[in-house]
Amino acid sequence: MNDMTPIQTTLKDWETDQEVRWCPGCGDYAILKAVQRTLPQLGCDPAKTVFVSGIGCSSRFPYYIESYGFHTIHGRAPAVATGVKLANPELDVWLVTGDGDGLSIGGNHLMHVLRRNVNMQIMLFNNEIYGLTKGQYSPTSREGTRSPSTPYGSVDHPARPAAFALGSGARFVGRGFDVSKNLPEVLKAAHAHQGAAFIEIFQNCIVYNKDVFDDFAAPKGAEDRQLWLENGEPMLFAKGTKGIALDRDALQLKVVDVVDGEWEAAGVIVHDTRNRSIAHMLVEMPFGPFPMALGVLYDDPAPTFESAVAQERAKATSGKTADLAKLLATGQTWTVGDTAEDPVSSRPPGQGAPNADDPR
């Protein structure tokens, strides 16, 4: 987990004096409050916390968290966040991006921060639309989505953020949605993970893609279509009347009925967050025939990028003394009218450079 000495804070300590400027009813408000409520429970220190964002509605986030923050450029937040973590590994780094910012122009950068396993929490707000630039379709928009850029409906096959993360080598993949009471628990698990922790958060765009997730995320009536995963617990949903089992012949998941709570007899799988193969199956489950898989889908820590960089740096400098003058005189260098031993410091104190009349 992130190494830090826990301190006592409250939600108020994480609120800024900035006017929160999202559309009324935007799901970002709920995510902001979930994060602000979770940070005190984690014992985080505002002086050692950094929020880094790219461009988009989600990327206003650093303005509204009372900590250090960078509002960077489109798609490049992962590169900036990596630099922050390498410069000061003790900082608690949170990266905030969206489906457009993170998976379109920023897809390359996001892939590399995941495969390198830089120790940070990555929150990708997925509203399946470009909100800030007025409703164009995004990499995650569903086929048939009508927008200013696809007036006849999108023909693109949408990207799945959680599948992208797993395919990029992420060691932690979680899912939640904006108004879920369980979102803080996913954030806590991500923070406890040592390495790059990727959380896809479904977020309602009230203006350009209103209620697109209501089939599983509506405040009431959608619970039966949510599969909340918990390590060591059976994959049950619909109040325990249904579960997820493995079709061993087809090597794919299937929905089974659970009678009288006998989930073992029905063949329901017990969730193991270290099982990468099952995690891939969970993120690829088509919604409708299957429920939406939420919670911690995968969590299997591995050595982090910044720790490897620090070890390499320590090995390279072990037993050596920093000497800028020697470095400058190394390789294809030459001097004019002075010794070559130390061109920076060989001249006696107070003696300036020779003038044009100096015979030397």
PDB file of N, CA, C and O in Angstrom, residues 156-206:
ATOM      1  N   ASP A 156     -18.757   2.592 -34.945  1.00  0.00           N
ATOM      2  CA  ASP A 156     -17.569   2.100 -34.239  1.00  0.00           C
ATOM      3  C   ASP A 156     -17.949   1.033 -33.221  1.00  0.00           C
ATOM      4  O   ASP A 156     -18.974   1.143 -32.533  1.00  0.00           O
ATOM      5  N   HIS A 157     -17.086   0.032 -33.101  1.00  0.00           N
ATOM      6  CA  HIS A 157     -17.222  -0.923 -31.995  1.00  0.00           C
ATOM      7  C   HIS A 157     -16.568  -0.302 -30.777  1.00  0.00           C
ATOM      8  O   HIS A 157     -15.393   0.071 -30.824  1.00  0.00           O
ATOM      9  N   PRO A 158     -17.286  -0.134 -29.662  1.00  0.00           N
ATOM     10  CA  PRO A 158     -16.738   0.606 -28.521  1.00  0.00           C
ATOM     11  C   PRO A 158     -15.606  -0.113 -27.801  1.00  0.00           C
ATOM     12  O   PRO A 158     -15.571  -1.345 -27.726  1.00  0.00           O
ATOM     13  N   ALA A 159     -14.691   0.680 -27.266  1.00  0.00           N
ATOM     14  CA  ALA A 159     -13.628   0.153 -26.415  1.00  0.00           C
ATOM     15  C   ALA A 159     -14.191  -0.136 -25.031  1.00  0.00           C
ATOM     16  O   ALA A 159     -15.097   0.556 -24.558  1.00  0.00           O
ATOM     17  N   ARG A 160     -13.650  -1.154 -24.389  1.00  0.00           N
ATOM     18  CA  ARG A 160     -14.023  -1.471 -23.006  1.00  0.00           C
ATOM     19  C   ARG A 160     -12.847  -1.076 -22.119  1.00  0.00           C
ATOM     20  O   ARG A 160     -11.794  -1.727 -22.159  1.00  0.00           O
ATOM     21  N   PRO A 161     -12.983  -0.031 -21.320  1.00  0.00           N
ATOM     22  CA  PRO A 161     -11.850   0.461 -20.526  1.00  0.00           C
ATOM     23  C   PRO A 161     -11.197  -0.602 -19.641  1.00  0.00           C
ATOM     24  O   PRO A 161      -9.966  -0.681 -19.580  1.00  0.00           O
ATOM     25  N   ALA A 162     -12.014  -1.404 -18.956  1.00  0.00           N
ATOM     26  CA  ALA A 162     -11.438  -2.412 -18.060  1.00  0.00           C
ATOM     27  C   ALA A 162     -10.690  -3.482 -18.843  1.00  0.00           C
ATOM     28  O   ALA A 162      -9.636  -3.966 -18.406  1.00  0.00           O
ATOM     29  N   ALA A 163     -11.195  -3.842 -20.022  1.00  0.00           N
ATOM     30  CA  ALA A 163     -10.494  -4.813 -20.859  1.00  0.00           C
ATOM     31  C   ALA A 163      -9.189  -4.211 -21.388  1.00  0.00           C
ATOM     32  O   ALA A 163      -8.165  -4.896 -21.466  1.00  0.00           O
ATOM     33  N   PHE A 164      -9.242  -2.931 -21.742  1.00  0.00           N
ATOM     34  CA  PHE A 164      -8.027  -2.230 -22.186  1.00  0.00           C
ATOM     35  C   PHE A 164      -6.970  -2.250 -21.082  1.00  0.00           C
ATOM     36  O   PHE A 164      -5.793  -2.496 -21.338  1.00  0.00           O
ATOM     37  N   ALA A 165      -7.400  -1.994 -19.848  1.00  0.00           N
ATOM     38  CA  ALA A 165      -6.455  -1.966 -18.731  1.00  0.00           C
ATOM     39  C   ALA A 165      -5.808  -3.329 -18.518  1.00  0.00           C
ATOM     40  O   ALA A 165      -4.588  -3.442 -18.365  1.00  0.00           O
ATOM     41  N   LEU A 166      -6.619  -4.384 -18.526  1.00  0.00           N
ATOM     42  CA  LEU A 166      -6.063  -5.723 -18.363  1.00  0.00           C
ATOM     43  C   LEU A 166      -5.114  -6.070 -19.504  1.00  0.00           C
ATOM     44  O   LEU A 166      -4.032  -6.633 -19.293  1.00  0.00           O
ATOM     45  N   GLY A 167      -5.505  -5.719 -20.716  1.00  0.00           N
ATOM     46  CA  GLY A 167      -4.661  -5.998 -21.860  1.00  0.00           C
ATOM     47  C   GLY A 167      -3.359  -5.229 -21.845  1.00  0.00           C
ATOM     48  O   GLY A 167      -2.366  -5.652 -22.449  1.00  0.00           O
ATOM     49  N   SER A 168      -3.344  -4.096 -21.130  1.00  0.00           N
ATOM     50  CA  SER A 168      -2.134  -3.290 -21.022  1.00  0.00           C
ATOM     51  C   SER A 168      -1.228  -3.752 -19.887  1.00  0.00           C
ATOM     52  O   SER A 168      -0.165  -3.177 -19.678  1.00  0.00           O
ATOM     53  N   GLY A 169      -1.679  -4.757 -19.162  1.00  0.00           N
ATOM     54  CA  GLY A 169      -0.846  -5.302 -18.087  1.00  0.00           C
ATOM     55  C   GLY A 169      -1.168  -4.770 -16.709  1.00  0.00           C
ATOM     56  O   GLY A 169      -0.369  -4.943 -15.779  1.00  0.00           O
ATOM     57  N   ALA A 170      -2.311  -4.112 -16.539  1.00  0.00           N
ATOM     58  CA  ALA A 170      -2.689  -3.582 -15.220  1.00  0.00           C
ATOM     59  C   ALA A 170      -2.781  -4.705 -14.199  1.00  0.00           C
ATOM     60  O   ALA A 170      -3.285  -5.790 -14.492  1.00  0.00           O
ATOM     61  N   ARG A 171      -2.310  -4.426 -12.990  1.00  0.00           N
ATOM     62  CA  ARG A 171      -2.349  -5.413 -11.903  1.00  0.00           C
ATOM     63  C   ARG A 171      -3.537  -5.204 -10.970  1.00  0.00           C
ATOM     64  O   ARG A 171      -3.760  -6.009 -10.070  1.00  0.00           O
ATOM     65  N   PHE A 172      -4.258  -4.113 -11.171  1.00  0.00           N
ATOM     66  CA  PHE A 172      -5.480  -3.861 -10.399  1.00  0.00           C
ATOM     67  C   PHE A 172      -6.509  -3.245 -11.336  1.00  0.00           C
ATOM     68  O   PHE A 172      -6.225  -2.241 -11.999  1.00  0.00           O
ATOM     69  N   VAL A 173      -7.693  -3.837 -11.384  1.00  0.00           N
ATOM     70  CA  VAL A 173      -8.789  -3.296 -12.191  1.00  0.00           C
ATOM     71  C   VAL A 173     -10.063  -3.347 -11.364  1.00  0.00           C
ATOM     72  O   VAL A 173     -10.450  -4.409 -10.851  1.00  0.00           O
ATOM     73  N   GLY A 174     -10.686  -2.186 -11.202  1.00  0.00           N
ATOM     74  CA  GLY A 174     -11.939  -2.109 -10.472  1.00  0.00           C
ATOM     75  C   GLY A 174     -12.972  -1.361 -11.277  1.00  0.00           C
ATOM     76  O   GLY A 174     -12.666  -0.677 -12.256  1.00  0.00           O
ATOM     77  N   ARG A 175     -14.235  -1.475 -10.850  1.00  0.00           N
ATOM     78  CA  ARG A 175     -15.339  -0.786 -11.510  1.00  0.00           C
ATOM     79  C   ARG A 175     -16.331  -0.298 -10.465  1.00  0.00           C
ATOM     80  O   ARG A 175     -16.561  -0.955  -9.452  1.00  0.00           O
ATOM     81  N   GLY A 176     -16.919   0.848 -10.760  1.00  0.00           N
ATOM     82  CA  GLY A 176     -17.988   1.368  -9.935  1.00  0.00           C
ATOM     83  C   GLY A 176     -18.810   2.335 -10.760  1.00  0.00           C
ATOM     84  O   GLY A 176     -18.578   2.505 -11.948  1.00  0.00           O
ATOM     85  N   PHE A 177     -19.790   2.980 -10.118  1.00  0.00           N
ATOM     86  CA  PHE A 177     -20.528   4.029 -10.817  1.00  0.00           C
ATOM     87  C   PHE A 177     -20.792   5.181  -9.873  1.00  0.00           C
ATOM     88  O   PHE A 177     -20.710   5.035  -8.637  1.00  0.00           O
ATOM     89  N   ASP A 178     -21.088   6.327 -10.442  1.00  0.00           N
ATOM     90  CA  ASP A 178     -21.066   7.596  -9.715  1.00  0.00           C
ATOM     91  C   ASP A 178     -21.864   7.613  -8.417  1.00  0.00           C
ATOM     92  O   ASP A 178     -21.378   8.054  -7.387  1.00  0.00           O
ATOM     93  N   VAL A 179     -23.107   7.147  -8.438  1.00  0.00           N
ATOM     94  CA  VAL A 179     -23.957   7.280  -7.256  1.00  0.00           C
ATOM     95  C   VAL A 179     -23.971   6.028  -6.385  1.00  0.00           C
ATOM     96  O   VAL A 179     -24.780   5.918  -5.468  1.00  0.00           O
ATOM     97  N   SER A 180     -23.061   5.102  -6.642  1.00  0.00           N
ATOM     98  CA  SER A 180     -23.049   3.860  -5.877  1.00  0.00           C
ATOM     99  C   SER A 180     -22.498   4.076  -4.471  1.00  0.00           C
ATOM    100  O   SER A 180     -21.462   4.711  -4.289  1.00  0.00           O
ATOM    101  N   LYS A 181     -23.159   3.506  -3.493  1.00  0.00           N
ATOM    102  CA  LYS A 181     -22.666   3.570  -2.111  1.00  0.00           C
ATOM    103  C   LYS A 181     -21.424   2.713  -1.934  1.00  0.00           C
ATOM    104  O   LYS A 181     -20.697   2.840  -0.935  1.00  0.00           O
ATOM    105  N   ASN A 182     -21.152   1.812  -2.891  1.00  0.00           N
ATOM    106  CA  ASN A 182     -19.984   0.934  -2.801  1.00  0.00           C
ATOM    107  C   ASN A 182     -18.735   1.522  -3.437  1.00  0.00           C
ATOM    108  O   ASN A 182     -17.654   0.945  -3.320  1.00  0.00           O
ATOM    109  N   LEU A 183     -18.866   2.660  -4.130  1.00  0.00           N
ATOM    110  CA  LEU A 183     -17.704   3.243  -4.802  1.00  0.00           C
ATOM    111  C   LEU A 183     -16.553   3.525  -3.841  1.00  0.00           C
ATOM    112  O   LEU A 183     -15.391   3.243  -4.177  1.00  0.00           O
ATOM    113  N   PRO A 184     -16.785   4.084  -2.638  1.00  0.00           N
ATOM    114  CA  PRO A 184     -15.661   4.316  -1.716  1.00  0.00           C
ATOM    115  C   PRO A 184     -14.869   3.053  -1.390  1.00  0.00           C
ATOM    116  O   PRO A 184     -13.645   3.121  -1.209  1.00  0.00           O
ATOM    117  N   GLU A 185     -15.537   1.900  -1.321  1.00  0.00           N
ATOM    118  CA  GLU A 185     -14.820   0.669  -1.015  1.00  0.00           C
ATOM    119  C   GLU A 185     -13.878   0.282  -2.156  1.00  0.00           C
ATOM    120  O   GLU A 185     -12.786  -0.249  -1.925  1.00  0.00           O
ATOM    121  N   VAL A 186     -14.291   0.557  -3.393  1.00  0.00           N
ATOM    122  CA  VAL A 186     -13.420   0.289  -4.540  1.00  0.00           C
ATOM    123  C   VAL A 186     -12.214   1.228  -4.503  1.00  0.00           C
ATOM    124  O   VAL A 186     -11.074   0.823  -4.771  1.00  0.00           O
ATOM    125  N   LEU A 187     -12.453   2.496  -4.148  1.00  0.00           N
ATOM    126  CA  LEU A 187     -11.363   3.467  -4.045  1.00  0.00           C
ATOM    127  C   LEU A 187     -10.367   3.063  -2.956  1.00  0.00           C
ATOM    128  O   LEU A 187      -9.153   3.185  -3.131  1.00  0.00           O
ATOM    129  N   LYS A 188     -10.868   2.570  -1.844  1.00  0.00           N
ATOM    130  CA  LYS A 188      -9.991   2.134  -0.752  1.00  0.00           C
ATOM    131  C   LYS A 188      -9.127   0.952  -1.181  1.00  0.00           C
ATOM    132  O   LYS A 188      -7.926   0.892  -0.879  1.00  0.00           O
ATOM    133  N   ALA A 189      -9.733   0.008  -1.893  1.00  0.00           N
ATOM    134  CA  ALA A 189      -8.977  -1.149  -2.360  1.00  0.00           C
ATOM    135  C   ALA A 189      -7.899  -0.723  -3.352  1.00  0.00           C
ATOM    136  O   ALA A 189      -6.777  -1.238  -3.335  1.00  0.00           O
ATOM    137  N   ALA A 190      -8.226   0.238  -4.215  1.00  0.00           N
ATOM    138  CA  ALA A 190      -7.255   0.746  -5.183  1.00  0.00           C
ATOM    139  C   ALA A 190      -6.088   1.423  -4.473  1.00  0.00           C
ATOM    140  O   ALA A 190      -4.928   1.252  -4.844  1.00  0.00           O
ATOM    141  N   HIS A 191      -6.388   2.196  -3.441  1.00  0.00           N
ATOM    142  CA  HIS A 191      -5.352   2.901  -2.696  1.00  0.00           C
ATOM    143  C   HIS A 191      -4.453   1.932  -1.942  1.00  0.00           C
ATOM    144  O   HIS A 191      -3.250   2.179  -1.787  1.00  0.00           O
ATOM    145  N   ALA A 192      -5.011   0.831  -1.485  1.00  0.00           N
ATOM    146  CA  ALA A 192      -4.219  -0.168  -0.744  1.00  0.00           C
ATOM    147  C   ALA A 192      -3.312  -0.966  -1.665  1.00  0.00           C
ATOM    148  O   ALA A 192      -2.322  -1.561  -1.215  1.00  0.00           O
ATOM    149  N   HIS A 193      -3.623  -0.960  -2.959  1.00  0.00           N
ATOM    150  CA  HIS A 193      -2.840  -1.731  -3.928  1.00  0.00           C
ATOM    151  C   HIS A 193      -1.490  -1.077  -4.174  1.00  0.00           C
ATOM    152  O   HIS A 193      -1.387   0.143  -4.310  1.00  0.00           O
ATOM    153  N   GLN A 194      -0.447  -1.890  -4.245  1.00  0.00           N
ATOM    154  CA  GLN A 194       0.899  -1.396  -4.537  1.00  0.00           C
ATOM    155  C   GLN A 194       1.124  -1.483  -6.042  1.00  0.00           C
ATOM    156  O   GLN A 194       1.390  -2.542  -6.593  1.00  0.00           O
ATOM    157  N   GLY A 195       0.995  -0.354  -6.741  1.00  0.00           N
ATOM    158  CA  GLY A 195       1.150  -0.327  -8.183  1.00  0.00           C
ATOM    159  C   GLY A 195       0.048   0.497  -8.826  1.00  0.00           C
ATOM    160  O   GLY A 195      -0.713   1.194  -8.148  1.00  0.00           O
ATOM    161  N   ALA A 196      -0.044   0.423 -10.143  1.00  0.00           N
ATOM    162  CA  ALA A 196      -1.061   1.178 -10.878  1.00  0.00           C
ATOM    163  C   ALA A 196      -2.425   0.536 -10.666  1.00  0.00           C
ATOM    164  O   ALA A 196      -2.647  -0.612 -11.045  1.00  0.00           O
ATOM    165  N   ALA A 197      -3.331   1.278 -10.052  1.00  0.00           N
ATOM    166  CA  ALA A 197      -4.671   0.778  -9.769  1.00  0.00           C
ATOM    167  C   ALA A 197      -5.667   1.509 -10.664  1.00  0.00           C
ATOM    168  O   ALA A 197      -5.854   2.717 -10.539  1.00  0.00           O
ATOM    169  N   PHE A 198      -6.311   0.776 -11.562  1.00  0.00           N
ATOM    170  CA  PHE A 198      -7.214   1.359 -12.550  1.00  0.00           C
ATOM    171  C   PHE A 198      -8.660   1.147 -12.119  1.00  0.00           C
ATOM    172  O   PHE A 198      -9.077   0.014 -11.861  1.00  0.00           O
ATOM    173  N   ILE A 199      -9.417   2.250 -12.033  1.00  0.00           N
ATOM    174  CA  ILE A 199     -10.835   2.168 -11.672  1.00  0.00           C
ATOM    175  C   ILE A 199     -11.668   2.826 -12.763  1.00  0.00           C
ATOM    176  O   ILE A 199     -11.522   4.025 -13.024  1.00  0.00           O
ATOM    177  N   GLU A 200     -12.515   2.039 -13.409  1.00  0.00           N
ATOM    178  CA  GLU A 200     -13.478   2.593 -14.360  1.00  0.00           C
ATOM    179  C   GLU A 200     -14.727   2.993 -13.580  1.00  0.00           C
ATOM    180  O   GLU A 200     -15.301   2.167 -12.855  1.00  0.00           O
ATOM    181  N   ILE A 201     -15.133   4.256 -13.722  1.00  0.00           N
ATOM    182  CA  ILE A 201     -16.312   4.754 -13.004  1.00  0.00           C
ATOM    183  C   ILE A 201     -17.341   5.209 -14.033  1.00  0.00           C
ATOM    184  O   ILE A 201     -17.126   6.183 -14.759  1.00  0.00           O
ATOM    185  N   PHE A 202     -18.461   4.493 -14.114  1.00  0.00           N
ATOM    186  CA  PHE A 202     -19.532   4.888 -15.015  1.00  0.00           C
ATOM    187  C   PHE A 202     -20.159   6.174 -14.486  1.00  0.00           C
ATOM    188  O   PHE A 202     -20.531   6.256 -13.308  1.00  0.00           O
ATOM    189  N   GLN A 203     -20.276   7.166 -15.354  1.00  0.00           N
ATOM    190  CA  GLN A 203     -20.690   8.505 -14.917  1.00  0.00           C
ATOM    191  C   GLN A 203     -21.757   9.069 -15.846  1.00  0.00           C
ATOM    192  O   GLN A 203     -21.593   9.089 -17.055  1.00  0.00           O
ATOM    193  N   ASN A 204     -22.860   9.487 -15.265  1.00  0.00           N
ATOM    194  CA  ASN A 204     -23.993   9.974 -16.043  1.00  0.00           C
ATOM    195  C   ASN A 204     -23.745  11.394 -16.548  1.00  0.00           C
ATOM    196  O   ASN A 204     -23.516  12.309 -15.763  1.00  0.00           O
ATOM    197  N   CYS A 205     -23.759  11.565 -17.886  1.00  0.00           N
ATOM    198  CA  CYS A 205     -23.699  12.903 -18.493  1.00  0.00           C
ATOM    199  C   CYS A 205     -25.127  13.371 -18.680  1.00  0.00           C
ATOM    200  O   CYS A 205     -25.822  12.915 -19.593  1.00  0.00           O
ATOM    201  N   ILE A 206     -25.552  14.275 -17.824  1.00  0.00           N
ATOM    202  CA  ILE A 206     -26.949  14.679 -17.757  1.00  0.00           C
ATOM    203  C   ILE A 206     -27.428  15.384 -19.020  1.00  0.00           C
ATOM    204  O   ILE A 206     -28.619  15.400 -19.332  1.00  0.00           O
TER     205      ILE A 206
END
